[in-house]
């Protein structure tokens, strides 16, 4: 088997390390440094276990990893849901990591491995026709496939990445606030610093000036002062339009889609990197199981399309439920409170969200 890792991304390099872990040596990679955007990720239980399995986790700096054992969900300033690791008998639901930490670890593993064939950008196109190409970046998908084989939607919203230093201890608890048509997702960087991904309607974003820090501070305080206390420092990062995308096919000709080339989710649940890692684990297992690539690709496509489609529908239902004006807020809070007290549904949801129902 000859595999060409067509994209240059974290998911691509983790895919290469996963294949090599099981003795597959004919792997070609594009010779290019991974680019960091300074983001933070919430890795779930399964993703952490998988990175440990590949010994990627061993090379990460522990001081920049924040484990968490519960998550809190709010409707404005009222806590409506909470999820706990103890509900499914694990130590931690997930881990907050920064992008640089993961990139550095993956890069060390890649450069130390002598089995990979590194291809320069100049010779990259010559290698495409002779291998199975695994694509993780949407921009590397052919324009013909992009135009015909994706289901896309826009949320008419923009997400902003903000780092906030605050006075009140966050106790290393990730929190999510649904505020009218906005979603504020807080990831703890340390006890007094949150990384915020704030999704807001485009018309609100267009009214705001990226240079007016006081305007941002005032609006964030209105929505989250009960968990932040006093905002001591705020740094505005990149912003990006919110959309979702899902491929109708996961393989064509000799090309196979994983990660962001196959699916793009709303950031509210932090699924992007985690579902890419699930793709890698599932695909690697199938390659080892079948040997026959046609059988492998068919089963991979059927099962991963079904899983990723269902997750997209669930995310859309959550967004519609919280943003709907047809249902009074008091009724929404009551329904969420009732759900929070259920003994059967919550553990099942936690297992799926953390990947505990997956195997390595």
Coordinates of C-alpha atoms in Angstrom, one line a residue:
X1 CA 0.0 0.0 0.0
X2 CA 1.3 3.5 -0.9
X3 CA -0.2 6.4 0.9
X4 CA 0.2 10.1 0.0
X5 CA -0.7 12.5 2.7
X6 CA -1.9 15.3 0.4
X7 CA -2.5 18.1 2.9
X8 CA -0.2 19.8 5.4
X9 CA -2.2 20.0 8.7
X10 CA -2.3 18.5 12.2
X11 CA -4.8 15.9 11.1
X12 CA -2.6 14.9 8.1
X13 CA 0.5 14.4 10.2
X14 CA -1.4 12.5 12.9
X15 CA -2.8 10.3 10.2
X16 CA 0.8 9.6 9.0
X17 CA 1.9 8.7 12.5
X18 CA -1.1 6.4 13.0
X19 CA -0.4 4.5 9.8
X20 CA 3.2 4.1 10.6
X21 CA 2.4 2.9 14.2
X22 CA 1.0 -0.2 12.6
X23 CA 3.9 -0.9 10.2
X24 CA 2.7 0.8 7.1
X25 CA 5.9 2.4 5.7
X26 CA 5.1 3.6 2.2
X27 CA 3.9 7.0 3.3
X28 CA 4.7 10.3 1.5
X29 CA 4.3 13.7 3.1
X30 CA 4.5 17.2 1.8
X31 CA 7.5 19.0 3.1
X32 CA 6.1 22.1 4.8
X33 CA 6.0 23.5 8.3
X34 CA 2.6 23.3 10.2
X35 CA 1.0 26.7 10.6
X36 CA -0.3 27.8 14.0
X37 CA -3.1 30.2 14.5
X38 CA -2.7 30.4 18.3
X39 CA -6.0 28.6 18.9
X40 CA -7.1 26.5 21.9
X41 CA -8.7 23.1 21.5
X42 CA -10.8 21.0 23.9
X43 CA -9.6 17.4 23.4
X44 CA -12.1 14.8 24.6
X45 CA -11.3 11.6 26.5
X46 CA -10.9 9.5 23.4
X47 CA -8.6 12.0 21.5
X48 CA -6.3 12.1 24.5
X49 CA -6.1 8.3 24.7
X50 CA -5.4 8.1 21.0
X51 CA -2.6 10.7 21.2
X52 CA -1.1 8.8 24.1
X53 CA -1.3 5.6 22.0
X54 CA 0.8 7.4 19.3
X55 CA 3.1 8.8 22.0
X56 CA 2.3 12.3 20.8
X57 CA 0.9 13.2 24.2
X58 CA 4.3 12.2 25.8
X59 CA 6.0 15.1 24.0
X60 CA 3.5 17.8 25.0
X61 CA 4.2 20.3 27.8
X62 CA 2.0 19.3 30.8
X63 CA 2.1 22.9 32.2
X64 CA 0.1 24.0 29.1
X65 CA -2.6 21.3 29.5
X66 CA -5.7 22.0 31.5
X67 CA -7.8 18.9 32.4
X68 CA -11.4 19.3 33.3
X69 CA -14.0 17.0 34.9
X70 CA -17.2 19.0 34.4
X71 CA -18.8 21.4 31.9
X72 CA -21.5 23.9 32.7
X73 CA -24.2 25.2 30.3
X74 CA -26.1 28.5 30.9
X75 CA -29.2 30.1 29.5
X76 CA -28.1 33.7 30.1
X77 CA -27.1 33.7 33.8
X78 CA -29.0 30.6 34.8
X79 CA -27.2 27.3 34.8
X80 CA -29.3 24.8 33.0
X81 CA -27.1 21.8 32.4
X82 CA -23.9 20.2 33.8
X83 CA -21.9 17.2 32.7
X84 CA -19.6 15.4 35.0
X85 CA -16.8 12.8 34.5
X86 CA -18.1 10.9 37.5
X87 CA -21.3 10.2 35.6
X88 CA -19.5 7.7 33.4
X89 CA -16.7 6.8 35.9
X90 CA -13.8 8.5 34.3
X91 CA -11.3 11.0 35.8
X92 CA -11.6 13.8 33.2
X93 CA -14.1 14.7 30.4
X94 CA -11.4 16.4 28.4
X95 CA -8.3 18.6 28.2
X96 CA -7.7 22.2 27.1
X97 CA -4.6 22.5 25.0
X98 CA -3.1 25.2 22.9
X99 CA -2.3 24.7 19.2
X100 CA 1.4 25.4 19.5
X101 CA 1.8 22.7 22.1
X102 CA 0.2 20.0 19.9
X103 CA 2.0 21.2 16.7
X104 CA 5.4 21.1 18.5
X105 CA 4.8 17.5 19.7
X106 CA 3.5 16.3 16.3
X107 CA 6.4 17.9 14.5
X108 CA 9.0 16.3 16.8
X109 CA 7.4 12.9 16.1
X110 CA 7.3 13.5 12.3
X111 CA 10.9 14.8 12.0
X112 CA 12.3 12.0 14.2
X113 CA 10.6 9.3 12.0
X114 CA 12.9 8.0 9.3
X115 CA 10.2 6.0 7.5
X116 CA 8.5 8.9 5.8
X117 CA 9.2 10.1 2.3
X118 CA 9.1 13.9 2.3
X119 CA 8.1 15.4 -1.0
X120 CA 8.9 19.0 -1.9
X121 CA 6.2 21.3 -3.2
X122 CA 7.9 21.2 -6.6
X123 CA 7.5 17.4 -6.9
X124 CA 4.2 17.1 -5.0
X125 CA 1.9 16.9 -8.0
X126 CA 3.9 14.1 -9.6
X127 CA 3.2 11.8 -6.7
X128 CA -0.6 12.1 -6.7
X129 CA -1.4 9.6 -9.4
X130 CA 0.7 6.8 -8.0
X131 CA -0.7 6.6 -4.4
X132 CA -3.9 6.6 -2.4
X133 CA -4.2 10.3 -1.5
X134 CA -5.5 11.1 2.0
X135 CA -6.8 14.7 2.1
X136 CA -7.6 16.6 5.3
X137 CA -7.7 20.2 4.0
X138 CA -10.8 21.4 2.0
X139 CA -8.6 23.5 -0.2
X140 CA -6.9 20.4 -1.5
X141 CA -10.1 18.9 -2.7
X142 CA -10.6 19.2 -6.5
X143 CA -12.8 22.1 -7.6
X144 CA -15.1 19.7 -9.4
X145 CA -15.8 17.7 -6.3
X146 CA -16.2 20.9 -4.2
X147 CA -18.9 22.2 -6.5
X148 CA -20.9 19.0 -6.7
X149 CA -20.5 16.9 -3.6
X150 CA -20.9 19.0 -0.5
X151 CA -23.9 20.1 1.5
X152 CA -23.2 23.5 3.1
X153 CA -25.0 26.0 5.2
X154 CA -24.2 29.4 6.6
X155 CA -25.3 30.5 10.1
X156 CA -25.2 34.2 9.2
X157 CA -22.9 34.6 12.2
X158 CA -19.3 35.5 12.9
X159 CA -17.1 34.0 15.6
X160 CA -14.5 36.0 17.4
X161 CA -11.5 34.5 19.4
X162 CA -10.8 36.5 22.6
X163 CA -8.4 35.8 25.5
X164 CA -9.7 37.2 28.8
X165 CA -7.8 37.6 32.1
X166 CA -10.4 37.9 34.9
X167 CA -10.6 38.2 38.7
X168 CA -12.9 35.4 39.6
X169 CA -11.5 31.9 39.7
X170 CA -12.9 29.7 36.9
X171 CA -11.9 26.5 38.7
X172 CA -10.8 25.2 35.4
X173 CA -14.4 24.6 34.3
X174 CA -15.4 25.1 30.6
X175 CA -18.6 27.0 30.3
X176 CA -21.0 27.8 27.6
X177 CA -23.5 30.7 27.7
X178 CA -26.5 30.9 25.3
X179 CA -27.5 34.5 25.2
X180 CA -30.4 35.2 22.7
X181 CA -28.8 34.4 19.3
X182 CA -25.3 34.4 20.6
X183 CA -23.1 31.5 22.0
X184 CA -20.2 32.2 24.2
X185 CA -17.9 29.3 24.8
X186 CA -15.3 29.7 27.5
X187 CA -12.2 27.4 27.7
X188 CA -10.0 27.7 30.8
X189 CA -6.4 28.5 30.0
X190 CA -5.6 28.7 33.7
X191 CA -7.6 29.6 36.8
X192 CA -7.9 33.2 35.9
X193 CA -7.8 33.2 32.1
X194 CA -10.4 32.1 29.6
X195 CA -10.2 31.7 25.9
X196 CA -13.6 32.8 24.5
X197 CA -15.1 31.8 21.2
X198 CA -18.0 34.2 20.8
X199 CA -20.5 33.5 18.0
X200 CA -22.8 36.4 17.2
X201 CA -25.1 37.5 14.4
X202 CA -23.3 39.3 11.5
X203 CA -25.3 42.5 12.1
X204 CA -24.0 42.8 15.7
X205 CA -20.4 42.0 14.6
X206 CA -20.6 44.7 11.8
X207 CA -21.6 47.3 14.4
X208 CA -18.5 46.6 16.6
X209 CA -15.1 48.1 16.1
X210 CA -12.2 45.8 16.6
X211 CA -10.2 48.8 17.9
X212 CA -12.7 49.7 20.6
X213 CA -11.7 47.3 23.4
X214 CA -14.1 49.0 25.9
X215 CA -17.1 48.1 23.6
X216 CA -16.1 44.4 23.7
X217 CA -15.4 44.5 27.4
X218 CA -18.8 46.1 28.1
X219 CA -20.7 43.5 26.1
X220 CA -18.8 40.5 27.5
X221 CA -19.4 41.8 31.0
X222 CA -23.1 42.1 30.4
X223 CA -23.2 38.5 29.3
X224 CA -20.7 36.8 31.6
X225 CA -19.7 38.9 34.6
X226 CA -21.2 36.3 36.9
X227 CA -18.5 33.8 35.9
X228 CA -15.7 36.3 35.2
X229 CA -15.8 38.9 37.9
X230 CA -13.7 41.9 36.8
X231 CA -12.2 41.7 33.4
X232 CA -8.5 42.7 33.9
X233 CA -7.2 42.2 30.4
X234 CA -8.6 41.3 27.0
X235 CA -7.0 40.4 23.7
X236 CA -9.0 40.3 20.5
X237 CA -7.9 37.5 18.1
X238 CA -9.1 36.5 14.7
X239 CA -12.7 36.4 13.6
X240 CA -14.2 34.2 11.0
X241 CA -17.7 33.6 9.4
X242 CA -19.6 30.6 10.7
X243 CA -20.6 27.9 8.4
X244 CA -21.0 24.1 8.3
X245 CA -20.1 21.7 5.5
X246 CA -20.3 18.0 4.9
X247 CA -19.1 15.9 2.0
X248 CA -21.7 13.6 0.3
X249 CA -18.9 11.3 -0.7
X250 CA -15.7 10.5 1.3
X251 CA -13.7 9.0 -1.5
X252 CA -13.4 9.6 -5.2
X253 CA -10.9 8.1 -7.7
X254 CA -7.8 7.6 -5.5
X255 CA -8.6 10.3 -3.0
X256 CA -9.9 9.8 0.5
X257 CA -11.3 12.6 2.7
X258 CA -10.7 12.9 6.5
X259 CA -11.1 15.8 8.9
X260 CA -11.9 19.3 7.6
X261 CA -12.0 18.1 4.0
X262 CA -14.9 15.8 4.9
X263 CA -16.8 17.8 7.5
X264 CA -16.9 21.2 9.1
X265 CA -18.9 21.8 12.3
X266 CA -20.2 24.8 14.3
X267 CA -17.6 25.4 17.0
X268 CA -20.1 25.3 19.9
X269 CA -19.2 21.7 20.9
X270 CA -15.5 21.7 19.9
X271 CA -15.9 18.8 17.6
X272 CA -13.6 19.7 14.7
X273 CA -10.3 18.2 15.8
X274 CA -11.9 15.4 17.9
X275 CA -13.9 14.1 14.9
X276 CA -10.8 14.3 12.7
X277 CA -9.0 12.1 15.2
X278 CA -11.9 9.7 15.2
X279 CA -11.7 9.6 11.4
X280 CA -8.0 8.6 11.7
X281 CA -8.6 5.9 14.3
X282 CA -11.5 4.4 12.4
X283 CA -9.7 4.5 9.0
X284 CA -6.5 3.0 10.4
X285 CA -8.4 0.1 12.0
X286 CA -10.2 -0.6 8.7
X287 CA -7.0 -0.6 6.7
X288 CA -5.5 -3.2 9.1
X289 CA -8.7 -5.2 9.1
X290 CA -9.4 -5.5 5.4
X291 CA -6.3 -4.9 3.4
X292 CA -8.5 -4.4 0.4
X293 CA -8.7 -0.7 0.0
X294 CA -12.0 -0.6 -1.9
X295 CA -13.7 -2.5 0.9
X296 CA -12.0 -0.3 3.4
X297 CA -13.0 3.0 1.8
X298 CA -16.6 1.9 1.3
X299 CA -17.0 0.9 5.0
X300 CA -15.2 4.1 6.1
X301 CA -17.5 6.3 4.0
X302 CA -20.7 4.6 5.1
X303 CA -20.0 4.7 8.8
X304 CA -18.3 8.0 9.1
X305 CA -20.8 9.9 6.9
X306 CA -23.6 8.5 9.1
X307 CA -21.8 9.5 12.4
X308 CA -20.8 13.0 11.2
X309 CA -24.2 13.7 9.7
X310 CA -26.0 12.8 12.9
X311 CA -23.7 15.1 14.9
X312 CA -24.4 17.9 12.5
X313 CA -28.1 17.5 13.0
X314 CA -27.8 17.4 16.8
X315 CA -25.7 20.7 16.7
X316 CA -28.3 22.4 14.5
X317 CA -31.1 21.3 16.9
X318 CA -29.3 22.7 19.9
X319 CA -28.7 26.0 18.1
X320 CA -32.4 26.2 16.9
X321 CA -33.7 25.3 20.4
X322 CA -31.7 28.1 22.1
X323 CA -32.3 30.8 19.5
X324 CA -36.0 30.1 18.8
X325 CA -38.3 32.9 19.6
X326 CA -41.4 30.7 19.5
X327 CA -40.7 29.1 22.9
X328 CA -40.4 31.3 26.0
X329 CA -37.1 31.3 27.9
X330 CA -38.8 30.0 31.1
X331 CA -40.1 27.0 29.2
X332 CA -36.6 26.4 27.7
X333 CA -35.0 26.6 31.2
X334 CA -37.6 24.1 32.6
X335 CA -37.1 21.6 29.8
X336 CA -33.3 21.8 30.2
X337 CA -33.6 21.5 34.0
X338 CA -35.8 18.4 33.5
X339 CA -33.3 16.9 31.1
X340 CA -30.4 17.6 33.5
X341 CA -32.1 15.4 36.1
X342 CA -32.5 12.4 33.8
X343 CA -30.5 9.4 34.8
X344 CA -30.4 7.5 31.5
X345 CA -29.9 10.0 28.7
X346 CA -27.1 12.1 30.1
X347 CA -24.5 9.3 30.5
X348 CA -25.2 8.1 27.0
X349 CA -24.7 11.7 25.6
X350 CA -21.5 12.1 27.7
X351 CA -20.1 8.8 26.4
X352 CA -20.7 9.8 22.8
X353 CA -19.3 13.4 23.3
X354 CA -16.2 12.1 25.0
X355 CA -15.7 9.3 22.6
X356 CA -15.8 6.7 25.4
X357 CA -17.8 4.4 23.1
X358 CA -14.9 4.3 20.6
X359 CA -12.0 1.8 20.8
X360 CA -8.4 2.2 19.8

